XYZ file of C-alpha atoms in Angstrom:
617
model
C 112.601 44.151 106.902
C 110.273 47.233 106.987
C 109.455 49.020 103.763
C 108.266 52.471 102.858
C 104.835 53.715 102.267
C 104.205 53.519 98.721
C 101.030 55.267 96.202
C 100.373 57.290 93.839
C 98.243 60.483 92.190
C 95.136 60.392 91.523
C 94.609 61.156 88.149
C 93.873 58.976 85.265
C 91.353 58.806 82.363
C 91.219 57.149 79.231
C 90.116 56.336 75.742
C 89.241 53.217 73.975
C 91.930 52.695 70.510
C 89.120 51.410 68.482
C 85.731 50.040 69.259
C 83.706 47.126 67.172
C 80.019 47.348 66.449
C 78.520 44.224 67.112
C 74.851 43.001 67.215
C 71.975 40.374 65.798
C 68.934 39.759 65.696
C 67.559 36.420 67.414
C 64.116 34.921 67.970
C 62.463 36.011 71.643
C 61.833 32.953 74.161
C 60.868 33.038 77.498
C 62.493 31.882 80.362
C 60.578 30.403 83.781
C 61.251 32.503 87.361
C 63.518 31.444 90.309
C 64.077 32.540 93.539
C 62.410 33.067 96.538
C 61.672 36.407 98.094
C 64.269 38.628 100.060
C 64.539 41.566 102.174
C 63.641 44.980 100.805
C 66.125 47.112 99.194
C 65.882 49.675 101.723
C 67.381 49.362 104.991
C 67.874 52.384 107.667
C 70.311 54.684 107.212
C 73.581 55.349 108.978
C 75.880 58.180 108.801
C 79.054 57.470 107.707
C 82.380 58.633 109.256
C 84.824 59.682 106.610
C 88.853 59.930 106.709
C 90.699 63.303 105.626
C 90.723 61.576 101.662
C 86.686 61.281 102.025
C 86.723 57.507 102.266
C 84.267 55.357 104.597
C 85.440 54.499 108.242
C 81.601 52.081 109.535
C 80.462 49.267 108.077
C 77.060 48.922 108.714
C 75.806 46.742 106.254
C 73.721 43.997 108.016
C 74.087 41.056 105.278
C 76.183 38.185 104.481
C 74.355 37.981 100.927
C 73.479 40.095 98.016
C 69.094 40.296 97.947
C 67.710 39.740 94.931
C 63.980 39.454 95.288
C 61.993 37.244 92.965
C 60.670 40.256 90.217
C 64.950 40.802 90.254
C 65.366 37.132 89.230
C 62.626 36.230 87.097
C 64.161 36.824 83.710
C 60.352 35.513 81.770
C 58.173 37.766 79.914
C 54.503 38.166 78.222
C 54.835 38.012 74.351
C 52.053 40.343 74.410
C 54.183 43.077 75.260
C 55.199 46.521 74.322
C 57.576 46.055 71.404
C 60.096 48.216 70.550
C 61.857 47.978 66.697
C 65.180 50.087 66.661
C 65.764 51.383 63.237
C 67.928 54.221 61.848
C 64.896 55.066 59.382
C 62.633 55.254 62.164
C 62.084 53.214 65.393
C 58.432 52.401 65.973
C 56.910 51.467 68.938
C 53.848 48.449 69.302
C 51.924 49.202 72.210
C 51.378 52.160 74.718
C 54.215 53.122 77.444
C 56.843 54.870 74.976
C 56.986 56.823 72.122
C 60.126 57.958 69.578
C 61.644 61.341 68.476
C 63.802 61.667 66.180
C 66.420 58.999 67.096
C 64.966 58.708 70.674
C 63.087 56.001 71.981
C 61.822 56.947 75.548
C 59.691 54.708 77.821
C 58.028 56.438 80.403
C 55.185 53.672 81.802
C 55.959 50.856 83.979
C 56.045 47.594 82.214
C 57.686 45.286 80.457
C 58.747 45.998 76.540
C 60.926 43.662 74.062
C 63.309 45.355 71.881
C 65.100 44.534 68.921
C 66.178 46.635 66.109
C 69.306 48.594 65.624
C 70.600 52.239 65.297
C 73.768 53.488 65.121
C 73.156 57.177 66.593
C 70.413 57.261 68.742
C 69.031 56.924 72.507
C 67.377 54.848 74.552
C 65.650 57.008 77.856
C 63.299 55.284 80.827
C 61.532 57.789 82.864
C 59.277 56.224 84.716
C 57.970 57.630 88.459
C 56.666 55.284 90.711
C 57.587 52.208 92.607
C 57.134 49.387 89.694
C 59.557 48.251 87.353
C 60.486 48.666 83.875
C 61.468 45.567 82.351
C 63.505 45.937 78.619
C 63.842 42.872 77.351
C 66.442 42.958 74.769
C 66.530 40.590 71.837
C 69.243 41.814 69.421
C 69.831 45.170 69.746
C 72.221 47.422 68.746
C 72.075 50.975 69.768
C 75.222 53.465 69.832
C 75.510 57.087 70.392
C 77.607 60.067 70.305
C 76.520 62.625 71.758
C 75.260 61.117 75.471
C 74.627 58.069 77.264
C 72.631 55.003 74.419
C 70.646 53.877 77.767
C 69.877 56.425 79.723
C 67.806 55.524 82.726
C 66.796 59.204 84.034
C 64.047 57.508 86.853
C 62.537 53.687 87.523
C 63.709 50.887 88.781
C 64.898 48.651 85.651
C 65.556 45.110 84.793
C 67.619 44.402 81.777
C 66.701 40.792 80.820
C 68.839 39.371 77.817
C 66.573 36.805 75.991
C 68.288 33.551 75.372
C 70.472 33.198 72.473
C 70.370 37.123 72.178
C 73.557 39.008 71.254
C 73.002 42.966 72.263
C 75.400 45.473 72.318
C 75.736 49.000 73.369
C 78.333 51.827 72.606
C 79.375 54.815 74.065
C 80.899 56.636 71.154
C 81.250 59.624 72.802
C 85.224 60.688 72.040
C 85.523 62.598 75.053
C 85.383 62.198 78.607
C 82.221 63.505 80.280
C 82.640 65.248 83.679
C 78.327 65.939 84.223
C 75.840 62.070 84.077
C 75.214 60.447 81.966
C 78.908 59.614 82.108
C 78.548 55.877 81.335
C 77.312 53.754 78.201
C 74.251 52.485 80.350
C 73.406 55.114 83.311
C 70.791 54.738 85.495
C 69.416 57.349 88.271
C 67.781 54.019 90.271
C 68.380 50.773 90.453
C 69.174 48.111 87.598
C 69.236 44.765 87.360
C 70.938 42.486 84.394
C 69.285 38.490 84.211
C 68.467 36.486 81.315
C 71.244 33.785 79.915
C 71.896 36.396 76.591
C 74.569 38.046 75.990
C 75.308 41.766 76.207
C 78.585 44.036 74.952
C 78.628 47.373 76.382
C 81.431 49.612 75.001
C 82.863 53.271 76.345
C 85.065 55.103 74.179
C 85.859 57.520 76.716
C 82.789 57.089 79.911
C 82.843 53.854 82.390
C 80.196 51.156 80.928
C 77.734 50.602 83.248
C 76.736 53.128 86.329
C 73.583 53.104 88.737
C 73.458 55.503 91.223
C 71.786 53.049 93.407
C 72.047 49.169 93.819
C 73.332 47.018 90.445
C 72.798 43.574 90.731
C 73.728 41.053 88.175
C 71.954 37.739 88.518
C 72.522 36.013 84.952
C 73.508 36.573 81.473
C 76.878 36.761 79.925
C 77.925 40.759 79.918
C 81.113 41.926 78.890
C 82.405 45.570 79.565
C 85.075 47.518 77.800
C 85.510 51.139 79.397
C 88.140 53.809 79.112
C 86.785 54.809 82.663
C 85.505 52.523 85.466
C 83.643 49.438 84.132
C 80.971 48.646 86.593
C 79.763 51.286 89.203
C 77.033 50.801 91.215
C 76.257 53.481 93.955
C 74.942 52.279 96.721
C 75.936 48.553 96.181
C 76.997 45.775 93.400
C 75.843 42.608 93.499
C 76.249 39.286 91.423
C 74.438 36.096 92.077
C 74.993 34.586 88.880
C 76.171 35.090 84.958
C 79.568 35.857 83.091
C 80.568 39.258 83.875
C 84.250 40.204 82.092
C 85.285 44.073 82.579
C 88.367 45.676 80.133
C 88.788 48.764 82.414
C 91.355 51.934 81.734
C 89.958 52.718 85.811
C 88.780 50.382 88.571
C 86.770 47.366 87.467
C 84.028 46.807 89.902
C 83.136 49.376 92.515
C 80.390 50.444 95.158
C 80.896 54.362 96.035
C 78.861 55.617 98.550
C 80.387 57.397 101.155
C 77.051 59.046 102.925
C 75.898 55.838 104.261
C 76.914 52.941 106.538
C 74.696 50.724 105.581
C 75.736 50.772 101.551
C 78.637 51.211 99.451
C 79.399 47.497 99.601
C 80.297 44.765 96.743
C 78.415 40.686 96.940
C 79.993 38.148 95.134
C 77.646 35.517 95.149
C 78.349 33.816 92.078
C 79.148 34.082 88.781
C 82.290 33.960 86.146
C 84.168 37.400 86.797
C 86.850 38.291 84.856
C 88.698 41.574 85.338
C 91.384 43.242 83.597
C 91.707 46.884 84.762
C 94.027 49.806 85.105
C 93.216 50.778 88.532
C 91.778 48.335 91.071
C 89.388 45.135 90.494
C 86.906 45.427 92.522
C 86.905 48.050 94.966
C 84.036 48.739 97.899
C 83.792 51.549 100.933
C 82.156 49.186 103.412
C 82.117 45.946 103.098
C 83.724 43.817 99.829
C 82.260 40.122 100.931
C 82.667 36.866 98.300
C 80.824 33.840 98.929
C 81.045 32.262 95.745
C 81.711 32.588 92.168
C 85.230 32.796 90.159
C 87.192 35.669 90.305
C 90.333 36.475 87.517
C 91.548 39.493 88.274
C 94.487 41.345 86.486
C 95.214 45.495 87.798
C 97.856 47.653 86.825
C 100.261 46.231 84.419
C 100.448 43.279 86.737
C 102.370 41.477 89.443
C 105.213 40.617 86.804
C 106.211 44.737 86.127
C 106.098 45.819 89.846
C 109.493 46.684 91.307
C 109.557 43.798 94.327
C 111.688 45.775 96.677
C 109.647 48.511 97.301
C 112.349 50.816 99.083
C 113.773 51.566 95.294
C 114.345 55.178 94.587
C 112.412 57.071 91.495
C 115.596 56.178 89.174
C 115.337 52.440 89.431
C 111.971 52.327 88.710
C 110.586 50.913 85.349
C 109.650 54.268 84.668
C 110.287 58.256 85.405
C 107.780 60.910 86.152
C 107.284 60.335 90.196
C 106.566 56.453 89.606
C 104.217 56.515 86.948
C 104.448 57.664 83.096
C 105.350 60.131 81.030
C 103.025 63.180 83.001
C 102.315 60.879 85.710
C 100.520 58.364 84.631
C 100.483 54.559 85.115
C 101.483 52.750 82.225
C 99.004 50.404 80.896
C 99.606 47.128 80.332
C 101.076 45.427 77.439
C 98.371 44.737 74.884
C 95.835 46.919 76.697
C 93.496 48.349 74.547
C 92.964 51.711 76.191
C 95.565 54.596 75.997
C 95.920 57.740 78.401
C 94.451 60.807 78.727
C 94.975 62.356 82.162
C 92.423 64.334 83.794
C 91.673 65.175 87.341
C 90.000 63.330 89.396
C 86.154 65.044 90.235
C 83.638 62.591 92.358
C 83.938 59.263 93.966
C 83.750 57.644 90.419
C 86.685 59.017 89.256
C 90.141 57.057 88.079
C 92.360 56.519 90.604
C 96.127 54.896 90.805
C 95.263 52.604 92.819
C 96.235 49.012 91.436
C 95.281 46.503 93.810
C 93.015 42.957 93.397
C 90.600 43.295 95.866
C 90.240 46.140 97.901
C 87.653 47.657 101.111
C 87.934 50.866 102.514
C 86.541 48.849 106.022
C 85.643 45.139 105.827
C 86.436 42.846 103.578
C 85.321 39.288 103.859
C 86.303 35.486 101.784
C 83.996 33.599 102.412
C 84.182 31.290 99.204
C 84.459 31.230 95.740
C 88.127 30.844 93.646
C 89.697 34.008 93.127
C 92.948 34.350 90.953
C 94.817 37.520 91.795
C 97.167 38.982 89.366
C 97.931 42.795 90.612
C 100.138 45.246 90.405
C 100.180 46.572 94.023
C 98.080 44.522 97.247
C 96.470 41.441 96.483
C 93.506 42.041 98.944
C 93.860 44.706 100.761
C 91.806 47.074 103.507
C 91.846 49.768 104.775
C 90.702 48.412 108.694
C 89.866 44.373 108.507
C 90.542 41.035 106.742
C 88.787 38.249 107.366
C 89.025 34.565 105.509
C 86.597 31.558 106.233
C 86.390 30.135 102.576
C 87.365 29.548 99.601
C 90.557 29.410 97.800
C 92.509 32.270 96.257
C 95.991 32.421 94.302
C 97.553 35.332 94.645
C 100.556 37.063 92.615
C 101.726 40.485 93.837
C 103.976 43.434 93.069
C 102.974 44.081 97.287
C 101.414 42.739 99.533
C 99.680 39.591 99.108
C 97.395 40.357 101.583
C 97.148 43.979 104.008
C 95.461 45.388 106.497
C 95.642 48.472 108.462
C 94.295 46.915 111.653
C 93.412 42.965 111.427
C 93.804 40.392 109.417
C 91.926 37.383 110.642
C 92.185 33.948 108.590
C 89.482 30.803 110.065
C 89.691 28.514 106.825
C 90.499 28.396 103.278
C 93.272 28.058 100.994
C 95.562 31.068 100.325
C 98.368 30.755 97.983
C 100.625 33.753 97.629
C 103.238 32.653 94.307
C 104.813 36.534 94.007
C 104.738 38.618 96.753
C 107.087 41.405 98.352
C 105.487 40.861 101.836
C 103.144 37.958 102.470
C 100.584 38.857 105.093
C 100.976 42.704 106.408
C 98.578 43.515 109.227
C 98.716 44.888 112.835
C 97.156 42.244 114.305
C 96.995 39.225 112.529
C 95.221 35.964 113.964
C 95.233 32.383 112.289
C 93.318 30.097 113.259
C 92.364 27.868 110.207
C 92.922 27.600 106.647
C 95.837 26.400 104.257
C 98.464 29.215 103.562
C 101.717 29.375 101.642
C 103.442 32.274 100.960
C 106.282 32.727 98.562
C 107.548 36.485 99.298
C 110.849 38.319 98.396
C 110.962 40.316 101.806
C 109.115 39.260 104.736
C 106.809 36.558 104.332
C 104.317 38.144 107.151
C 104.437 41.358 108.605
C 102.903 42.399 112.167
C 103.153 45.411 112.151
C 101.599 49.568 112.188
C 99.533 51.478 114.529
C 96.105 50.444 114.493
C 94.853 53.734 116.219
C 96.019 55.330 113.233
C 95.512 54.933 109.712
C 97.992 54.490 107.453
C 98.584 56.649 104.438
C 95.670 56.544 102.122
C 95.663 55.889 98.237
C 95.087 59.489 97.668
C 98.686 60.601 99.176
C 100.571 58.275 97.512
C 104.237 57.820 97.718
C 105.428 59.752 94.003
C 108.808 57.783 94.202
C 107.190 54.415 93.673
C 103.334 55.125 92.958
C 102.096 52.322 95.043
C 99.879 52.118 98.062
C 99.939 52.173 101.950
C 101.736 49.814 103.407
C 104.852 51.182 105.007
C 105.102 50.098 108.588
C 108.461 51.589 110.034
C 107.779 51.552 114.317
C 107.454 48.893 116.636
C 103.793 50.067 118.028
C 102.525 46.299 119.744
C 101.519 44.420 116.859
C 100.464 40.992 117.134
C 100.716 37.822 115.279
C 98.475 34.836 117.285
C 98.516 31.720 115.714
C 96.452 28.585 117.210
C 95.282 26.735 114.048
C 95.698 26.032 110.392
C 98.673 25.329 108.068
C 100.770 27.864 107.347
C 104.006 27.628 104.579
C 106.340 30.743 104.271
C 108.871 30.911 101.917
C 110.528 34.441 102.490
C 113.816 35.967 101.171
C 113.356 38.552 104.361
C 112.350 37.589 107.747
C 110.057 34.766 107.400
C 107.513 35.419 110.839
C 108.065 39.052 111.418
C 106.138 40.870 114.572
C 106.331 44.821 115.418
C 105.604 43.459 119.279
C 104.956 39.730 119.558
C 103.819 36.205 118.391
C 101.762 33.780 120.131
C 102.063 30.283 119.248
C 99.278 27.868 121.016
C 98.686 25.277 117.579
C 99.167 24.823 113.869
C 101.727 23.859 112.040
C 104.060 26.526 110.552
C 106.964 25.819 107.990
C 109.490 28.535 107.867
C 112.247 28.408 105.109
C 113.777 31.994 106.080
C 116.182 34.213 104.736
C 120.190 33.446 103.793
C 121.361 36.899 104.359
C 122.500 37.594 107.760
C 120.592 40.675 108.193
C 117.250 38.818 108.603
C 115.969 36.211 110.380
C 113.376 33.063 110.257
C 111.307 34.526 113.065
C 112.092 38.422 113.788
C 109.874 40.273 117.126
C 110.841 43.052 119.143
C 108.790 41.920 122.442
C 108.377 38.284 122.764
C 107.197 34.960 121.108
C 105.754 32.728 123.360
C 105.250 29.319 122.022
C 102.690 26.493 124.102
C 101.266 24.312 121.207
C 101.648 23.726 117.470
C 104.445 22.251 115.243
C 107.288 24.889 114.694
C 109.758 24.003 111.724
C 111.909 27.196 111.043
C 115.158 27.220 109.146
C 117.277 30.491 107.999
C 120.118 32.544 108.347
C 122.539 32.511 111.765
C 123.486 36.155 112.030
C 120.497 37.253 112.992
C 118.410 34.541 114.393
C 115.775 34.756 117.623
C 114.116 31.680 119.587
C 110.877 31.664 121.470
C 110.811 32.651 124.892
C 112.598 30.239 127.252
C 109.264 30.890 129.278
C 107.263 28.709 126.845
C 105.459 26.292 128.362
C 106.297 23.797 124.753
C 109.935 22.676 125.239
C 111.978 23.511 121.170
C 114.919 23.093 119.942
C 117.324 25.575 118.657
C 120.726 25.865 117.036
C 123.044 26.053 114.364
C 123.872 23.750 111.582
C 125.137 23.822 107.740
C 121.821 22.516 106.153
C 122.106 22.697 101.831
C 119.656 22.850 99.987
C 117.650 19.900 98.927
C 118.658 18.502 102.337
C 116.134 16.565 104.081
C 116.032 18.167 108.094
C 114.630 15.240 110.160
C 114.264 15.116 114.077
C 113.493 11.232 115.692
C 113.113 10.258 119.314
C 115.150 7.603 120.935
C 113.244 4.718 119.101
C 113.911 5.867 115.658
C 110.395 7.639 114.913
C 110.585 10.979 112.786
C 109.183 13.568 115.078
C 109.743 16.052 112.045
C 110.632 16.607 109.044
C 111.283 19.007 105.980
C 113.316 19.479 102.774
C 115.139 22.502 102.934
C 114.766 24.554 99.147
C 117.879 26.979 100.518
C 121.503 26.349 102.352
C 120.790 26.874 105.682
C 122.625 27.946 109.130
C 120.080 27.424 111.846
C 117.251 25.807 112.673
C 113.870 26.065 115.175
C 111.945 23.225 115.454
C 109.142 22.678 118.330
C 106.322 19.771 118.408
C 103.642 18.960 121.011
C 105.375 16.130 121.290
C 108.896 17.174 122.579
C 110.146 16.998 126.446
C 112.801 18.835 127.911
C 115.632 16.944 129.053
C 115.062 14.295 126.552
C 117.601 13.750 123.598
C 117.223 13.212 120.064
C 118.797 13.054 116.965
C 119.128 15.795 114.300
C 120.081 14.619 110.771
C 120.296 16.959 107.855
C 121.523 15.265 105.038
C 124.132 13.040 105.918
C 124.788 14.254 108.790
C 123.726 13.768 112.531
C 124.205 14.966 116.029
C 122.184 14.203 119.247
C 120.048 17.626 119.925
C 117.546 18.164 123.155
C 115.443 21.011 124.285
């Protein structure tokens, strides 16, 4: 079954209910350098090609991991130090490098200085020219502010190292919503870098919580982010090697945003413990989104749970009115959230968006590794061009797509569970050649289908009448689905194997338990399925049922039968041996079933449940 193209506006800010002050004082330590030196952060430039919504089109980015060089990762200091003593009665300052006005502390020599202290309206500014780094070691602080950004990083490349057992926080008390930078509890003009193994709160009552206009890297420490806006931007690129990073987002959670250059704008999971619950999309990247380790808990929108699964639903029989969204067009936010809405419009590529989905790449996007669990609103993982999976394993719950993409979608390895889903897999191509994959989707459980010479609808012409993404495939333009490897398991309440052109079969094994309805089938193509290796089990509805191609070169066997459910459908040769088998979990009227080992003209016997009849290719 085809579906419509779904989205929504883009509009959306918001403003934290309430907001806790938090902060102590602990003794400094020191902690000993790791890591081994990496490439430089600089790396040629390519122009980027933009679509008509101003979103990336090359992915240029020449890395399979995040570089963190060794000054990035070394998270040790000197006691002898710069100190820095926050105070509302005065902050002083040990040491040369930075001196205090009023309630502003600003650091402008390259070097490393250990804070501590609290203040609960003041500012923290590094402006530091040069190529070296400023280190700020922070050992209990506390710093808010109303009126601007608390750290405010106007020039120099800075390292934030939390000292161990340290509990710093920092608010952005500013009630409402900035539209010139600062525009985030901790800004920075250059690059910044979090490490240490303390602990850091950074709060935005109305701004995101952390934005670097150039590369943010993460590589240890426990950091936890609650924004009314985005909650971690990082310009040019976001990476995390290491460290607990959770994000309570009223925009997108994670997100790289340049759109001038190939060769950045990307996300690197390395590592880490992520945790994401955000109003617009977890983690979000122009060029190139790539995890190769780590845990990922990711929860957008409202959730899987309060998306309407049939996606052809007019504005009425959604959850609620104003062109898919609420009351003025916004998204609702989810239950418990602690951010409420404010709508504004959108003014730079930082700004809110509808968008709801888990995982999401404006080109490439790349599993690798790591566990991922997916709770979203709209896709799962989703791009804009290409998928590809080699690692890890990822369980993913839906109010879409579990996983989509506009052109290919490419899975080598892995594990892939899909437990909620309106459409499994949605690609124009799509090629499997590895991996573990079940899918568990109320319409088809994957889609072939789209025009991969032409983008699809993008997230910033959203469908009004259900407010969700691209998506909507409604021609037959050649898609593809190839399968010659892995496992794939498709439970489907549509068609279960669904091609916009054809499917290739040459190895695998692929469970189907289709549709009952008569107006879809277990395997649905419009040009031709041509089936030479692999174990075919497929099992669904009569009315509208298609076969491979008599052509194939591996003999199957097709017909109909009344299978119930909780019937066990088993095929044996002549001497008894089970060729196949499977369990069917709905009442059944026709069956597919193909295996390397089957030879035309031969007979053999069919039994589903208690009954049997003699069957042959």
């Amino acid at each position: 079954m085809m579906k419509v193209i779904r989205t929504g506006k883009k509009y959306l800010a918001l403003c934290l209910a309430g907001l806790l002050l938090a902060g102590c004082s602990s003794r400094q330590q020191s902690a000993a350098s790791t890591g081994t030196a990496t490439q430089s952060e600089d790396a040629p430039s390519v122009a980027q090609v933009l679509t008509a919504d101003g979103h990336a089109t090359i992915n240029a980015v020449a890395l399979s991991a995040g570089k963190y060089s060794d000054e990035k990762l070394d998270a040790s200091w000197s006691n002898d130090s710069p100190t820095i003593v926050l105070s509302d009665s005065g902050s002083t300052v040990s040491g040369s490098g930075a001196t205090v006005s009023g309630s502003t502390v600003t650091i402008t020599k390259a070097g490393t200085y250990l804070l501590s202290g609290a203040i609960s309206d003041g500012q923290i500014i590094v402006e530091v020219s040069g190529s070296e780094a400023v280190k700020l070691v922070l050992d209990g602080v506390s710093i808010s502010c109303a009126s601007s950004a608390p750290l405010y990083i106007k020039d120099g490349d800075t390292i934030l190292t939390l000292a161990p057992g340290s509990q710093n926080t920092v608010i952005d008390a500013r009630p409402s919503e900035s539209q010139d930078d600062p525009d985030a509890a901790i800004f920075a003009k250059d690059d910044l870098t979090v490490n240490g193994s303390g602990s850091l709160t950074v709060q935005a009552a109305a701004q995101h919580g952390i934005k670097c206009k150039d590369a943010l890297k993460v590589v240890g420490g426990t950091v936890d982010i609650t924004a009314a806006g985005n909650g971690a931007v990082g310009k040019d690129s976001v990476s995390i090697k290491d460290g607990s990073l959770t994000i309570t987002a009223g925009g997108d959670g994670i997100k790289a945003t340049n759109t001038e250059d190939a060769t950045r704008g990307y996300v690197m999971i390395d590592g880490g413990d992520i945790r994401i619950r955000a109003e617009g999309d977890g983690i979000q990247a122009e060029t190139l989104l790539r995890v190769n380790g780590g845990t990922l808990d990711l929860t957008t929108g409202s959730g899987s749970a309060n998306a309407p699964q049939n996606q052809n639903v007019p504005d009425t029989e959604l959850p609620w009115g104003g062109g898919g969204e609420g009351p003025g067009g916004q998204r609702p936010l989810a239950a418990g959230s602690q951010v409420t809405a404010q709508a504004v419009a959108a003014t730079d590529d930082d700004s809110i968006s509808n968008s709801t989905k888990g995982l999401k790449c404006y080109v490439d996007l790349v599993l690798a590794g790591g566990t991922g669990t997916i709770d979203a609103y709209d896709d799962g993982v989703h791009s804009d061009s290409s998928i590809t999976v080699t690692g890890g394993s990822y369980t993913i719950a839906t109010g879409d797509d579990g996983m989509h993409a506009d052109r290919t979608l490419t899975v080598e390895g892995g594990a892939i569970d899909i437990t909620r889903s309106y459409e499994g897999l949605e690609a124009f191509d799509i090629l499997l050649s590895g991996g573990d994959i079940q899918i568990l989707a109320s319409d088809d459980g994957i889609n072939a289908a789209g025009d991969a010479g032409q983008d699809e609808q993008s997230d910033s012409a959203q469908n009004p009448e259900t407010g969700l993404g691209r998506g909507g495939f409604e021609q037959s333009q050649g898609a593809s689905l190839t399968i010659s490897g892995g496992t794939l398991y498709v439970n489907a309440s549509g068609d279960g194997l669904d091609a916009n052109g054809s499917i290739t079969m040459t190895g695998g094994t692929v469970t189907v338990q289709g549709p009952t309805s008569g107006g879809d089938g277990a395997l649905d193509f419009d040009d031709s399925f041509d089936l030479s290796g692999g174990t075919l089990l497929a099992l669904g509805s009569s009315g509208m049922a298609q076969q491979p191609d008599q052509s194939s070169s591996q003999p199957f066997i097709t017909g109909t039968a009344s299978i119930s459910a909780g019937a066990q459908l088993t095929l044996t040769d002549a001497a008894g041996n089970a060729l196949l088998s499977v369990t069917a979990e709905k009442s059944y009227q026709w069956y597919c079933l193909s295996a390397p080992g089957l030879q035309a003209g031969q007979s053999y016997t069919l039994t589903a449940g208690g009954s049997s009849k003699t069957v042959s290719p």
